[in-house]
Short mmCIF file of C-alpha atoms and ligand atoms in Angstrom, two decimals:
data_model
loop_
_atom_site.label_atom_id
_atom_site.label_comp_id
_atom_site.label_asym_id
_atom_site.label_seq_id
_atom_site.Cartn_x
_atom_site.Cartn_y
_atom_site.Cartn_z
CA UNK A 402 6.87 -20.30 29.88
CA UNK A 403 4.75 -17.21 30.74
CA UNK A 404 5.04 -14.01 32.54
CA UNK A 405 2.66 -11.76 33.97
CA UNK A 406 4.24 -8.20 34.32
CA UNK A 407 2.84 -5.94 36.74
CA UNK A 408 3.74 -5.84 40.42
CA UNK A 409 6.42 -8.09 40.51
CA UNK A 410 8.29 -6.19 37.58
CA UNK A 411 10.84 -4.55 40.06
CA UNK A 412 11.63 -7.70 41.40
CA UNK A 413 11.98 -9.94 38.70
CA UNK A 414 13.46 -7.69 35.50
CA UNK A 415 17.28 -8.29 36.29
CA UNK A 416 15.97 -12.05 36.15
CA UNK A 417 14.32 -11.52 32.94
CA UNK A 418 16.95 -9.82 31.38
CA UNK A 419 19.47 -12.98 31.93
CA UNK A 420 16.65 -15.03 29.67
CA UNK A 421 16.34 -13.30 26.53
CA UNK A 422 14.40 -15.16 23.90
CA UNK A 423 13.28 -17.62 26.46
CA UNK A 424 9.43 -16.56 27.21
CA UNK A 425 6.24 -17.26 25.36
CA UNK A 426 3.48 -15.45 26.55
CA UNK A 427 3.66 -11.80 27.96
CA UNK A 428 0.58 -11.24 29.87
CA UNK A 429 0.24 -7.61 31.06
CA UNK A 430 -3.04 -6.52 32.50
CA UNK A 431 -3.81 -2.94 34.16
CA UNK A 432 0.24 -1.79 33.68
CA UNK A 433 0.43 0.25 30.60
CA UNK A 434 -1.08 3.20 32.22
CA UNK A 435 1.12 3.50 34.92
CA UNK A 436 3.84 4.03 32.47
CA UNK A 437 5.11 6.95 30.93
CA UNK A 438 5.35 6.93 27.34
CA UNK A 439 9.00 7.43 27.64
CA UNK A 440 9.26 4.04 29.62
CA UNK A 441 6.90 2.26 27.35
CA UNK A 442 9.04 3.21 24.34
CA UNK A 443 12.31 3.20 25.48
CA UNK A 444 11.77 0.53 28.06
CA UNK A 445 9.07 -2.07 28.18
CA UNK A 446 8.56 -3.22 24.29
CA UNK A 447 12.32 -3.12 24.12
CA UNK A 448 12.37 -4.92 26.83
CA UNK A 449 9.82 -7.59 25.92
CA UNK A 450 10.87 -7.58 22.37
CA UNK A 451 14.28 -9.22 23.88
CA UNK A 452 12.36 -11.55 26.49
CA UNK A 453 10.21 -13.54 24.30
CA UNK A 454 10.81 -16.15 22.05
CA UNK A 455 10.58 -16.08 18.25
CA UNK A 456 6.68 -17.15 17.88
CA UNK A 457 6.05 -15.96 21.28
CA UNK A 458 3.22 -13.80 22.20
CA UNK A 459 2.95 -10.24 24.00
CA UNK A 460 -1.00 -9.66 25.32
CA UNK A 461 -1.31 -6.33 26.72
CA UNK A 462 -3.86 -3.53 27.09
CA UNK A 463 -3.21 0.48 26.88
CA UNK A 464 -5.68 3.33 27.20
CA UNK A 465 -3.66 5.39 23.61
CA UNK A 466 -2.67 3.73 20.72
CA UNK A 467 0.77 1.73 21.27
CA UNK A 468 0.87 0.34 17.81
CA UNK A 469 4.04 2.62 16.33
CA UNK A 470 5.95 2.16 19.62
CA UNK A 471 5.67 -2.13 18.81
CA UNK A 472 6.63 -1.89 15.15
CA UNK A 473 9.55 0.29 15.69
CA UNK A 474 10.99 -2.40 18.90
CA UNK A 475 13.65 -4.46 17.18
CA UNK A 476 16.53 -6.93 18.12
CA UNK A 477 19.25 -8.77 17.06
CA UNK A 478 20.59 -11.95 18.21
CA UNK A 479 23.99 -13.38 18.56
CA UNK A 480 23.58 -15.13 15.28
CA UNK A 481 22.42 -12.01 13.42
CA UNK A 482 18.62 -12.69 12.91
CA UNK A 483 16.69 -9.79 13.30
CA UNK A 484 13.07 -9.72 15.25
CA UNK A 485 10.60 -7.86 15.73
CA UNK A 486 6.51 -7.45 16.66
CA UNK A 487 3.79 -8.52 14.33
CA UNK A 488 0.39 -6.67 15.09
CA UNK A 489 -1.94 -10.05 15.53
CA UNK A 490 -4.77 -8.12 16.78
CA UNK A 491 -6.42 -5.86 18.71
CA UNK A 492 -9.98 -4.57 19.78
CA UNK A 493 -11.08 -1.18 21.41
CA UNK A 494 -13.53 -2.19 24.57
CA UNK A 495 -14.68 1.38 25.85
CA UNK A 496 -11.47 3.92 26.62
CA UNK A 497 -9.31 0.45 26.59
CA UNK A 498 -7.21 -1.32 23.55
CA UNK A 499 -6.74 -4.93 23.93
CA UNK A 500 -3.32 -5.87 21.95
CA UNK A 501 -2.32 -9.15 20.70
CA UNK A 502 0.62 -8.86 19.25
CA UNK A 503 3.72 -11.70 17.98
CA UNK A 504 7.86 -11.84 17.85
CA UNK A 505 8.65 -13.14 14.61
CA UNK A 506 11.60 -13.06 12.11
CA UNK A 507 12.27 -9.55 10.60
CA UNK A 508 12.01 -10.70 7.03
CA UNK A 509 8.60 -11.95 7.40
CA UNK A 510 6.46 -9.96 7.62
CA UNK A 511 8.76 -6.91 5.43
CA UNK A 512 7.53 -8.70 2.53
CA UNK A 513 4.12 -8.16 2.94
CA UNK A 514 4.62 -4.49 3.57
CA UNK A 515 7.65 -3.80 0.75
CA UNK A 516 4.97 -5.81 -1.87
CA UNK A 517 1.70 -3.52 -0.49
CA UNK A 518 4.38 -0.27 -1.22
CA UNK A 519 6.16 -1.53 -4.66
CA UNK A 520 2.04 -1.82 -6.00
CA UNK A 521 0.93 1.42 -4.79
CA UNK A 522 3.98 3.40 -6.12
CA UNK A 523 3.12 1.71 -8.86
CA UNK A 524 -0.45 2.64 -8.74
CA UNK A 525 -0.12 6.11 -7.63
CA UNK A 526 2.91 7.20 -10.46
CA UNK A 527 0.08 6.29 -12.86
CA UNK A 528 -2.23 9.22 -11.88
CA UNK A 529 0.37 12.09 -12.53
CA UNK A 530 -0.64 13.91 -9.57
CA UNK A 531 -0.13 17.48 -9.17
CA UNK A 532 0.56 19.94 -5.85
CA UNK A 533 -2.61 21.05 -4.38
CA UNK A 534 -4.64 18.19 -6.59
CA UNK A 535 -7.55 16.78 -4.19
CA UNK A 536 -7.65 12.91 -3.46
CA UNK A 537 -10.62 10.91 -2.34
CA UNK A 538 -9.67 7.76 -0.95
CA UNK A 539 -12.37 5.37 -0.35
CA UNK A 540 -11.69 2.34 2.06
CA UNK A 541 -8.41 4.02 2.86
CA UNK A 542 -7.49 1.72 5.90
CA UNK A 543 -4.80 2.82 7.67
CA UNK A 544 -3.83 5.75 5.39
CA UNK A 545 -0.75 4.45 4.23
CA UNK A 546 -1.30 5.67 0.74
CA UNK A 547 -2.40 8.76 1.55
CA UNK A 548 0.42 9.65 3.30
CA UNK A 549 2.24 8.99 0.78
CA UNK A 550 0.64 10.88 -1.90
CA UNK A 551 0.73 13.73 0.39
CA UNK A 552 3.95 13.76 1.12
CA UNK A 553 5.37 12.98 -2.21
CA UNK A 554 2.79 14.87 -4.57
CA UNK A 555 1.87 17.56 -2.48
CA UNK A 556 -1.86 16.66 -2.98
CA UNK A 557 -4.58 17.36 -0.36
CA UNK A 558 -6.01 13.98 0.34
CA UNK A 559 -9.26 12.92 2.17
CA UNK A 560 -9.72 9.01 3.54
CA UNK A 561 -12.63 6.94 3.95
CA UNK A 562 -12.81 4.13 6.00
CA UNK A 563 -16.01 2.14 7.21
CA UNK A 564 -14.08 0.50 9.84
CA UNK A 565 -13.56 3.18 13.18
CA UNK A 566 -10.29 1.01 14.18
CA UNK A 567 -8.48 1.65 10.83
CA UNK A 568 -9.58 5.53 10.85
CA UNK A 569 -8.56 5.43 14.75
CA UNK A 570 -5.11 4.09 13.71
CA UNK A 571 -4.83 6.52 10.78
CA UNK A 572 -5.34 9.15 12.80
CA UNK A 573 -2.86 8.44 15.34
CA UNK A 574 -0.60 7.94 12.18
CA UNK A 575 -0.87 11.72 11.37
CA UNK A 576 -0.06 12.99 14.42
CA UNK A 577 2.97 15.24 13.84
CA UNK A 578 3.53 14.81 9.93
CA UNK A 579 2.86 18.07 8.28
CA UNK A 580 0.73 16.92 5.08
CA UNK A 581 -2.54 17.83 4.36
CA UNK A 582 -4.43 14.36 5.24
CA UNK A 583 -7.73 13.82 7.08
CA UNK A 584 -9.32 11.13 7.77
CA UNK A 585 -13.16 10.07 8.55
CA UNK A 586 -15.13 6.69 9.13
CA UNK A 587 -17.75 7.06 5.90
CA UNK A 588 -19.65 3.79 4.66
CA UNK A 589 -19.27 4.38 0.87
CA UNK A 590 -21.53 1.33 0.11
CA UNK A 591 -24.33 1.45 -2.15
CA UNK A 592 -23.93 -2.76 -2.31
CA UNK A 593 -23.90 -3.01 -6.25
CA UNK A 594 -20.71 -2.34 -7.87
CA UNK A 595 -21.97 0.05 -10.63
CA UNK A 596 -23.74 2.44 -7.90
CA UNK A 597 -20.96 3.13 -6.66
CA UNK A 598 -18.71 3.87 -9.63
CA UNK A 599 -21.43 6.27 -10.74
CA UNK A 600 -21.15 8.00 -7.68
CA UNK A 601 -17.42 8.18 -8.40
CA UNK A 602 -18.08 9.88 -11.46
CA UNK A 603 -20.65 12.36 -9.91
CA UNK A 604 -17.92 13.34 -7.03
CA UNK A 605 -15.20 14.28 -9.60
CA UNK A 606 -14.03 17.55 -11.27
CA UNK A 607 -13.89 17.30 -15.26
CA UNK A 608 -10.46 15.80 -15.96
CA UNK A 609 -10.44 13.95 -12.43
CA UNK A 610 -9.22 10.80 -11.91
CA UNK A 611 -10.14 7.13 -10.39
CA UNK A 612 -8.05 4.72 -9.76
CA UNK A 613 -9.37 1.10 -8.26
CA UNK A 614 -8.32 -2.16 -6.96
CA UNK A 615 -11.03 -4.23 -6.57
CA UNK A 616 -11.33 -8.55 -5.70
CA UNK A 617 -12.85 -9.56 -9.37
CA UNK A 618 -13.92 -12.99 -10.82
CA UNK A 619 -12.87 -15.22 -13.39
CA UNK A 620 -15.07 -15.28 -16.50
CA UNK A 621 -17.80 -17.34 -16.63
CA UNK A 622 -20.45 -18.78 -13.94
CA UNK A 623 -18.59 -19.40 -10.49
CA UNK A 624 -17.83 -23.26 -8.87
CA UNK A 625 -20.94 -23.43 -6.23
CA UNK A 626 -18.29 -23.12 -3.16
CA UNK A 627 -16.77 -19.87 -4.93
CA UNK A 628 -20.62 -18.78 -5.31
CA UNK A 629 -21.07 -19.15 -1.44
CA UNK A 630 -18.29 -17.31 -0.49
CA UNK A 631 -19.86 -14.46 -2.74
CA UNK A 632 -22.92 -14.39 -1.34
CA UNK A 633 -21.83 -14.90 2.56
CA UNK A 634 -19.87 -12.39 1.98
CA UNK A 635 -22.31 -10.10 0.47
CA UNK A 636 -19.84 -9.31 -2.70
CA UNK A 637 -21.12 -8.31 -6.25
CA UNK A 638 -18.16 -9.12 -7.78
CA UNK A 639 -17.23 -8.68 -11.71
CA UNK A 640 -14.61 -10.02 -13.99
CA UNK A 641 -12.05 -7.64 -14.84
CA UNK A 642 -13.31 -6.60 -18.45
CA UNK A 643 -16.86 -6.51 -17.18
CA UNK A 644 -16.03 -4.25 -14.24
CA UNK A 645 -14.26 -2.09 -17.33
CA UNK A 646 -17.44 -1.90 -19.29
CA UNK A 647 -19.08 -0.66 -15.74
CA UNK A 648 -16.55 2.33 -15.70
CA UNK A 649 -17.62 3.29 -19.16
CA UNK A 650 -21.48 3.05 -18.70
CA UNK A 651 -20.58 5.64 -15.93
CA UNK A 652 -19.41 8.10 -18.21
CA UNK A 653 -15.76 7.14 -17.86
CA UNK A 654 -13.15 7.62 -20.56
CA UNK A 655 -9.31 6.18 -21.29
CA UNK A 656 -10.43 2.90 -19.22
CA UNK A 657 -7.15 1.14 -18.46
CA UNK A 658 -8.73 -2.32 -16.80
CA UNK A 659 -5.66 -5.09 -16.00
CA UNK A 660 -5.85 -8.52 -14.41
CA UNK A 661 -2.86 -7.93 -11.34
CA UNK A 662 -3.81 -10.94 -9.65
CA UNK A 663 -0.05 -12.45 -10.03
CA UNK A 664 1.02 -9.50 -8.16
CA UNK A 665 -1.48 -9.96 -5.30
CA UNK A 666 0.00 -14.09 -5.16
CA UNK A 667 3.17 -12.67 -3.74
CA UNK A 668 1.61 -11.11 -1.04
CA UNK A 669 -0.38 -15.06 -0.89
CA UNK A 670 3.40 -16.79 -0.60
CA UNK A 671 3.96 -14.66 2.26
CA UNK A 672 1.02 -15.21 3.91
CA UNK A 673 1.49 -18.81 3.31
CA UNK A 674 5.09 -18.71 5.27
CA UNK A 675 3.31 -16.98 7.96
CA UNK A 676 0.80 -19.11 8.51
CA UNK A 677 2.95 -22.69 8.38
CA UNK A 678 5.09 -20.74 11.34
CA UNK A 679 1.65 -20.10 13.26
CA UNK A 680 0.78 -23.96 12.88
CA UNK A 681 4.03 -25.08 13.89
CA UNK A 682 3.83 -23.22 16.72
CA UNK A 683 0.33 -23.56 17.68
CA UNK A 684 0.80 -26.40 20.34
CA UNK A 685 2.06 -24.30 22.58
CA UNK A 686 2.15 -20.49 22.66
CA UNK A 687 -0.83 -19.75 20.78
CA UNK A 688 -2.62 -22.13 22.40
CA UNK A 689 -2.59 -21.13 25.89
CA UNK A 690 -3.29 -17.59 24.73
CA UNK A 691 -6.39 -18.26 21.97
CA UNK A 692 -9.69 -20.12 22.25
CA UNK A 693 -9.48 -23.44 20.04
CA UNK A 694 -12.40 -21.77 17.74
CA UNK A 695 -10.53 -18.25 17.46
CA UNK A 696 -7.39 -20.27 16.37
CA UNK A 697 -9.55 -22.18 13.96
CA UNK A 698 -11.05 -19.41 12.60
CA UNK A 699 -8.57 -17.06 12.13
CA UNK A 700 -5.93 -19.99 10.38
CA UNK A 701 -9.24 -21.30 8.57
CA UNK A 702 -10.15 -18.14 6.82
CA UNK A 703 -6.24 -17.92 6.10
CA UNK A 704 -6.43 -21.36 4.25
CA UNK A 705 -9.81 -20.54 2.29
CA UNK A 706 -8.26 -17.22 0.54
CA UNK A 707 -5.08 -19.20 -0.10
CA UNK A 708 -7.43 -21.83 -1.93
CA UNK A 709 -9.52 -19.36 -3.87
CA UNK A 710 -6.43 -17.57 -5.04
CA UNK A 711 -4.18 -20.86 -6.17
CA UNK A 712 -7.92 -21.89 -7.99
CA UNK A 713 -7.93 -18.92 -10.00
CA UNK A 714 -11.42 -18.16 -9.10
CA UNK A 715 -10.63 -15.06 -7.35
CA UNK A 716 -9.20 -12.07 -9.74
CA UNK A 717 -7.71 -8.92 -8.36
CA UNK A 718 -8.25 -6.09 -10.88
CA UNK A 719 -6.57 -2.66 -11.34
CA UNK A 720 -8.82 0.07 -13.16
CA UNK A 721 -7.86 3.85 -13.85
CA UNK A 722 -10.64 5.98 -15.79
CA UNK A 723 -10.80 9.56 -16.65
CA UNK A 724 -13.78 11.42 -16.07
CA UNK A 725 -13.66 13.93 -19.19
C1 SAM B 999 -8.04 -4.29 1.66
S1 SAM B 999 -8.26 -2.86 2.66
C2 SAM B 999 -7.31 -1.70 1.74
C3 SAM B 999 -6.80 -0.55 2.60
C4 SAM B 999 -5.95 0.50 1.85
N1 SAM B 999 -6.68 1.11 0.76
C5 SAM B 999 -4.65 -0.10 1.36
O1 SAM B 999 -4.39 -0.13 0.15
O2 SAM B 999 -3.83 -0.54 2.20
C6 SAM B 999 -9.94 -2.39 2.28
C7 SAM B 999 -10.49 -1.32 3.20
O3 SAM B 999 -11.79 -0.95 2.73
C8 SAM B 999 -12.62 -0.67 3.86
N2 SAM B 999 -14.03 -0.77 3.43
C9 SAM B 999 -14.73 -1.91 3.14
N3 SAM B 999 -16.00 -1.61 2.81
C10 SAM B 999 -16.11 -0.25 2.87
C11 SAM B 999 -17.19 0.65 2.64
N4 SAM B 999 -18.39 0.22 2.30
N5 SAM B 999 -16.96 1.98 2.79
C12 SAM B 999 -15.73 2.43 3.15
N6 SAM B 999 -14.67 1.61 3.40
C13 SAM B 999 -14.86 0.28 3.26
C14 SAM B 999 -12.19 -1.71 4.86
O4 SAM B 999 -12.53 -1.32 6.20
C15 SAM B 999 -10.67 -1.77 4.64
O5 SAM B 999 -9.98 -0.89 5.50
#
């Protein structure tokens, strides 16, 4: 079943609310705007949060960044499960933001997130950060790490992000904390691997710090399908000892250079349970919502970095360095 929530929503929401966890597709076109934020918090992703089924889909658009609003909707059923939204997708097109976004099972998609925050506590107690230190964080995404090392260390940190949707969501982030974080869309790319770690060096105080995670490769020449994937993708990757070396012919002391990957195959199992739930579900739901080829796409590049992880092709390596 699908809805389309606009005009008739005066009309039809004591309806709705008898058929919780009945719907599958929330269409909502041309609404969001009408609404104060108030009614879109406290109201309408409550609300749809409650109508739609587990799997089911919520496509709207909004002129301002909804995102916290949707992760902070949850429910509770009769039977104690816990729901919530998954982010799917979404695209800016001019002043609008398209959303995609999914109900699923609380526990889901926590693991992803509680696994990304156990590694970069991890990460971040090994730099022994100090109040009023200055961080550079290059491909920051959505800032999550910055915000904590702000908040936590008292550090002033600086993120760099190629991508204008992560910065845009990283900025929306900050609103209201008082840490000093700033954010800006910067292409650190100087395509090989070394370039850039000798710009590293150049950009840091005697005694500064780097700490990386980086996709690495085994030892050894790469199978010819892992070799495409490199090249499509543009990648110059290194295996984790080599990409060591690299730090040091930049001037780098006290290399620490470790092979994490096992920890980055928890985050895979998860990813695995979410995708067998978007397959079961795919006949119907995602279906009507999702062009065959978008579906394909999106589960097929899902299933090729499951396959170059469980081959042990791809490496994920963790480097700190000390610039002396
Ligand atoms: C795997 S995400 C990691 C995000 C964040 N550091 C974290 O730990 O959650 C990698 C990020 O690097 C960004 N990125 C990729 N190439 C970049 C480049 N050349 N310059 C700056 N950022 C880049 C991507 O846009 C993406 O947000």
């Amino acid at each position: 079943m699908s809805w389309n929530l606009g005009a008739g929503i005066g009309r039809f929401t004591g309806e709705l609310a008898k058929q919780a966890g009945s719907v599958d597709l929330i269409f909502s076109n041309w609404l969001l705007m009408y609404l104060s934020d108030k009614e879109v918090v406290e109201d309408l992703a409550e609300r749809m949060v409650k109508w739609l089924k587990v799997g089911g889909f919520s496509s709207l658009e909004s002129l301002v960044f909804i995102n916290q609003v949707f992760k902070e909707c949850h429910m509770s059923d009769d039977f104690g499960n816990s729901s919530e939204f998954s982010l799917i997708t979404f695209k800016c097109v001019g002043a609008y933001i398209y959303w995609l976004w999914q109900k699923v099972i609380r526990k889901m998609t926590r693991g992803s997130n509680v696994s990304w925050i156990i590694n970069n506590k991890e990460f971040v107690t090994k730099l022994d950060l100090k109040p009023s230190q200055k961080v550079l964080d290059v491909g920051c995404g959505i800032g999550g790490g910055d915000f904590y090392m702000a908040e936590d260390f008292d550090v002033e940190v600086v993120g760099i992000d190629l991508s204008i949707n992560m910065i845009s969501i990283a900025l929306e982030r900050a609103i209201g904390r008082k840490c000093l974080v700033e954010f800006e869309v910067a292409d650190c790319t100087k395509k090989r691997q070394a370039r850039v770690v000798q710009s590293f060096f150049k950009w840091l105080k005697p005694g500064g710090k780097v700490l990386i995670t980086d996709y690495c490769k085994r030892a050894g020449p790469p199978s010819p399908e892992f070799q495409e994937y490199i090249e499509q993708r543009g990648y110059d990757l290194h295996d984790v000892k080599a990409y060591g070396q690299m730090l040091k012919d930049a001037g780098f002391c006290e290399v620490i250079a470790e092979d994490r990957t096992e920890q980055v195959q928890i985050i895979h199992q998860v990813l695995q349970r979410e995708m067998d739930a978007v397959e079961k579900n795919k006949t119907n739901s995602f279906k009507t919502f999702l062009k065959w080829e978008d579906y394909n796409e999106i589960v097929g590049g899902w299933k090729s970095k499951l396959n170059r992880s469980s081959s042990g092709e791809q490496r994920w390596g963790l480097f700190i360095a000390k610039k002396n």
